[in-house]
mmCIF file of C-alpha atoms in Angstrom:
data_model
loop_
_atom_site.group_PDB
_atom_site.id
_atom_site.type_symbol
_atom_site.label_atom_id
_atom_site.label_comp_id
_atom_site.label_asym_id
_atom_site.label_seq_id
_atom_site.Cartn_x
_atom_site.Cartn_y
_atom_site.Cartn_z
ATOM 1 C CA MET F 1 0.161 0.566 0.203
ATOM 2 C CA LEU F 2 1.264 3.407 -1.469
ATOM 3 C CA THR F 3 1.812 6.554 1.882
ATOM 4 C CA PRO F 4 0.483 9.677 0.491
ATOM 5 C CA THR F 5 2.768 12.126 -0.024
ATOM 6 C CA ALA F 6 2.420 14.576 2.355
ATOM 7 C CA ALA F 7 3.693 18.376 2.384
ATOM 8 C CA ALA F 8 4.023 20.280 5.810
ATOM 9 C CA ARG F 9 4.173 23.686 7.251
ATOM 10 C CA HIS F 10 3.966 25.589 10.235
ATOM 11 C CA ASP F 11 3.751 28.453 12.507
ATOM 12 C CA ASP F 12 5.465 28.793 15.879
ATOM 13 C CA LEU F 13 3.168 31.300 17.686
ATOM 14 C CA ASP F 14 4.123 33.424 20.666
ATOM 15 C CA THR F 15 0.574 34.426 23.093
ATOM 16 C CA GLY F 16 2.173 36.800 24.637
ATOM 17 C CA HIS F 17 2.633 35.648 28.157
ATOM 18 C CA GLY F 18 5.454 33.321 27.699
ATOM 19 C CA ALA F 19 3.462 30.520 26.272
ATOM 20 C CA LEU F 20 4.559 29.494 22.831
ATOM 21 C CA ALA F 21 1.003 27.352 20.323
ATOM 22 C CA ARG F 22 2.441 25.965 17.599
ATOM 23 C CA ILE F 23 -0.021 25.585 14.193
ATOM 24 C CA THR F 24 0.671 23.254 11.517
ATOM 25 C CA VAL F 25 -0.424 22.442 8.125
ATOM 26 C CA THR F 26 -0.220 18.707 6.356
ATOM 27 C CA THR F 27 -2.144 18.237 3.520
ATOM 28 C CA THR F 28 -2.366 14.881 0.866
ATOM 29 C CA SER F 29 -4.553 14.129 -1.400
ATOM 30 C CA GLU F 30 -6.834 12.286 1.502
ATOM 31 C CA TYR F 31 -6.807 15.149 4.189
ATOM 32 C CA ALA F 32 -5.753 17.866 4.947
ATOM 33 C CA THR F 33 -5.301 18.050 9.070
ATOM 34 C CA VAL F 34 -4.643 21.374 10.990
ATOM 35 C CA ALA F 35 -2.670 20.424 14.292
ATOM 36 C CA VAL F 36 -2.637 22.672 17.379
ATOM 37 C CA THR F 37 -0.125 22.633 19.643
ATOM 38 C CA GLY F 38 0.098 24.549 23.429
ATOM 39 C CA GLU F 39 -3.206 27.172 23.724
ATOM 40 C CA LEU F 40 -5.412 28.027 21.932
ATOM 41 C CA ASP F 41 -6.196 31.557 23.644
ATOM 42 C CA LEU F 42 -7.118 34.395 22.201
ATOM 43 C CA SER F 43 -3.923 35.485 21.336
ATOM 44 C CA VAL F 44 -3.880 32.379 18.468
ATOM 45 C CA THR F 45 -7.403 31.882 17.497
ATOM 46 C CA THR F 46 -6.907 34.484 14.521
ATOM 47 C CA GLN F 47 -4.798 32.638 12.939
ATOM 48 C CA LEU F 48 -6.104 29.324 13.544
ATOM 49 C CA HIS F 49 -9.357 31.152 11.805
ATOM 50 C CA GLU F 50 -6.403 32.103 9.416
ATOM 51 C CA ARG F 51 -5.015 28.515 8.759
ATOM 52 C CA VAL F 52 -8.388 27.031 8.539
ATOM 53 C CA THR F 53 -10.131 29.160 6.403
ATOM 54 C CA THR F 54 -6.725 28.461 3.598
ATOM 55 C CA GLU F 55 -7.347 25.136 3.720
ATOM 56 C CA LEU F 56 -10.920 25.311 3.310
ATOM 57 C CA ARG F 57 -10.540 27.409 0.246
ATOM 58 C CA LEU F 58 -8.821 24.993 -1.761
ATOM 59 C CA SER F 59 -11.676 22.422 -1.158
ATOM 60 C CA PRO F 60 -9.159 19.159 0.613
ATOM 61 C CA ALA F 61 -11.662 15.873 0.264
ATOM 62 C CA ALA F 62 -11.834 16.076 4.236
ATOM 63 C CA LEU F 63 -10.700 18.237 7.204
ATOM 64 C CA ILE F 64 -8.901 17.297 10.276
ATOM 65 C CA LEU F 65 -8.207 19.748 13.219
ATOM 66 C CA ASP F 66 -5.433 17.832 15.761
ATOM 67 C CA LEU F 67 -6.498 19.064 18.765
ATOM 68 C CA THR F 68 -4.242 16.382 20.559
ATOM 69 C CA ASP F 69 -1.714 18.563 21.964
ATOM 70 C CA VAL F 70 -3.725 21.422 23.345
ATOM 71 C CA THR F 71 -3.426 22.860 26.622
ATOM 72 C CA PHE F 72 -6.038 25.751 26.712
ATOM 73 C CA CYS F 73 -9.302 26.298 24.818
ATOM 74 C CA SER F 74 -11.503 29.626 24.905
ATOM 75 C CA SER F 75 -14.515 31.066 24.458
ATOM 76 C CA SER F 76 -12.984 32.279 20.996
ATOM 77 C CA ALA F 77 -10.943 28.541 20.672
ATOM 78 C CA LEU F 78 -14.355 26.942 20.153
ATOM 79 C CA ALA F 79 -15.877 29.667 18.306
ATOM 80 C CA VAL F 80 -13.185 29.032 15.324
ATOM 81 C CA LEU F 81 -13.772 25.580 15.581
ATOM 82 C CA LEU F 82 -18.078 26.103 14.955
ATOM 83 C CA ASP F 83 -17.058 28.040 11.883
ATOM 84 C CA ALA F 84 -14.767 25.027 10.962
ATOM 85 C CA VAL F 85 -17.074 21.896 11.435
ATOM 86 C CA THR F 86 -19.886 23.984 9.711
ATOM 87 C CA THR F 87 -18.126 25.946 6.358
ATOM 88 C CA ALA F 88 -16.703 22.607 5.570
ATOM 89 C CA HIS F 89 -20.194 21.215 6.492
ATOM 90 C CA ALA F 90 -21.687 23.801 3.517
ATOM 91 C CA ARG F 91 -19.125 23.201 0.897
ATOM 92 C CA GLY F 92 -19.361 19.451 1.394
ATOM 93 C CA ILE F 93 -16.397 18.810 3.068
ATOM 94 C CA PRO F 94 -16.086 16.270 5.714
ATOM 95 C CA SER F 95 -14.506 17.216 8.837
ATOM 96 C CA ALA F 96 -13.619 15.521 11.856
ATOM 97 C CA ILE F 97 -11.705 17.068 15.384
ATOM 98 C CA ILE F 98 -9.467 15.114 17.712
ATOM 99 C CA ALA F 99 -8.746 15.910 20.954
ATOM 100 C CA THR F 100 -7.983 13.630 24.137
ATOM 101 C CA HIS F 101 -7.511 16.812 26.568
ATOM 102 C CA ARG F 102 -9.783 17.829 29.260
ATOM 103 C CA ALA F 103 -9.165 21.487 27.540
ATOM 104 C CA ILE F 104 -11.092 20.535 24.420
ATOM 105 C CA LEU F 105 -13.593 17.849 25.906
ATOM 106 C CA ARG F 106 -15.059 19.351 29.011
ATOM 107 C CA PRO F 107 -16.141 22.187 27.369
ATOM 108 C CA VAL F 108 -17.475 20.605 24.466
ATOM 109 C CA GLU F 109 -19.220 18.677 26.952
ATOM 110 C CA LEU F 110 -20.989 21.267 29.043
ATOM 111 C CA LEU F 111 -21.863 23.151 26.292
ATOM 112 C CA GLN F 112 -23.727 19.797 24.480
ATOM 113 C CA LEU F 113 -21.124 20.628 21.432
ATOM 114 C CA GLY F 114 -21.336 17.268 20.748
ATOM 115 C CA ARG F 115 -23.096 16.800 17.923
ATOM 116 C CA ILE F 116 -22.057 19.335 15.815
ATOM 117 C CA LEU F 117 -18.469 19.542 16.849
ATOM 118 C CA PRO F 118 -17.035 15.416 15.603
ATOM 119 C CA ILE F 119 -14.236 14.482 18.628
ATOM 120 C CA HIS F 120 -12.389 11.489 17.796
ATOM 121 C CA HIS F 121 -9.407 10.056 20.406
ATOM 122 C CA ASP F 122 -7.137 9.382 17.535
ATOM 123 C CA HIS F 123 -6.381 9.677 14.762
ATOM 124 C CA ALA F 124 -7.114 5.879 13.464
ATOM 125 C CA GLU F 125 -10.766 6.621 15.136
ATOM 126 C CA ALA F 126 -10.928 9.734 13.038
ATOM 127 C CA HIS F 127 -9.740 8.095 9.112
ATOM 128 C CA ALA F 128 -12.547 5.330 10.027
ATOM 129 C CA TRP F 129 -15.232 8.227 10.581
ATOM 130 C CA LEU F 130 -14.170 10.064 7.597
ATOM 131 C CA SER F 131 -14.032 6.946 5.483
ATOM 132 C CA LEU F 132 -17.372 6.027 6.760
ATOM 133 C CA VAL F 133 -18.977 9.705 5.531
ATOM 134 C CA ALA F 134 -17.361 9.256 2.073
ATOM 135 C CA ARG F 135 -19.075 5.904 1.553
ATOM 136 C CA LEU F 136 -22.004 7.164 2.957
ATOM 137 C CA ARG F 137 -21.913 10.143 0.721
ATOM 138 C CA ASP F 138 -21.125 7.896 -2.311
ATOM 139 C CA PRO F 139 -22.407 4.444 -2.434
ATOM 140 C CA ALA F 140 -20.585 2.339 -4.599
ATOM 141 C CA PRO F 141 -22.459 1.405 -7.544
ATOM 142 C CA THR F 142 -25.228 -1.093 -7.248
ATOM 143 C CA SER F 143 -25.636 -4.280 -10.112
#
């Protein structure tokens, strides 16, 4: 099995209070992955919104937001995530969010956003979800 070639670019962002956030975008023929490391606070949300918007304009086959290494998530960051997922849906682009830390899971649970924000625990689960969505959207022709 061939592995798709990936292109990656990243930006290190100083949040202004001693913490550092990194946004890395990796694209393959199957997915555009926007991964965030560090704190998703107000100082980072504009850049995150810009990166996600840029990727969605390129119409990837699917969008993955990897928040596995996020240690803090502000309300403005949740708004960016909601906007990303709803924009992807409106454009017919399947999306998945990978998150394992309480910083993401807790506010999503408290605000009852689980039906809007498709949270998965790892890449394998997100990829399986996106494969299922692709199969449901483009069913195999029947003979």
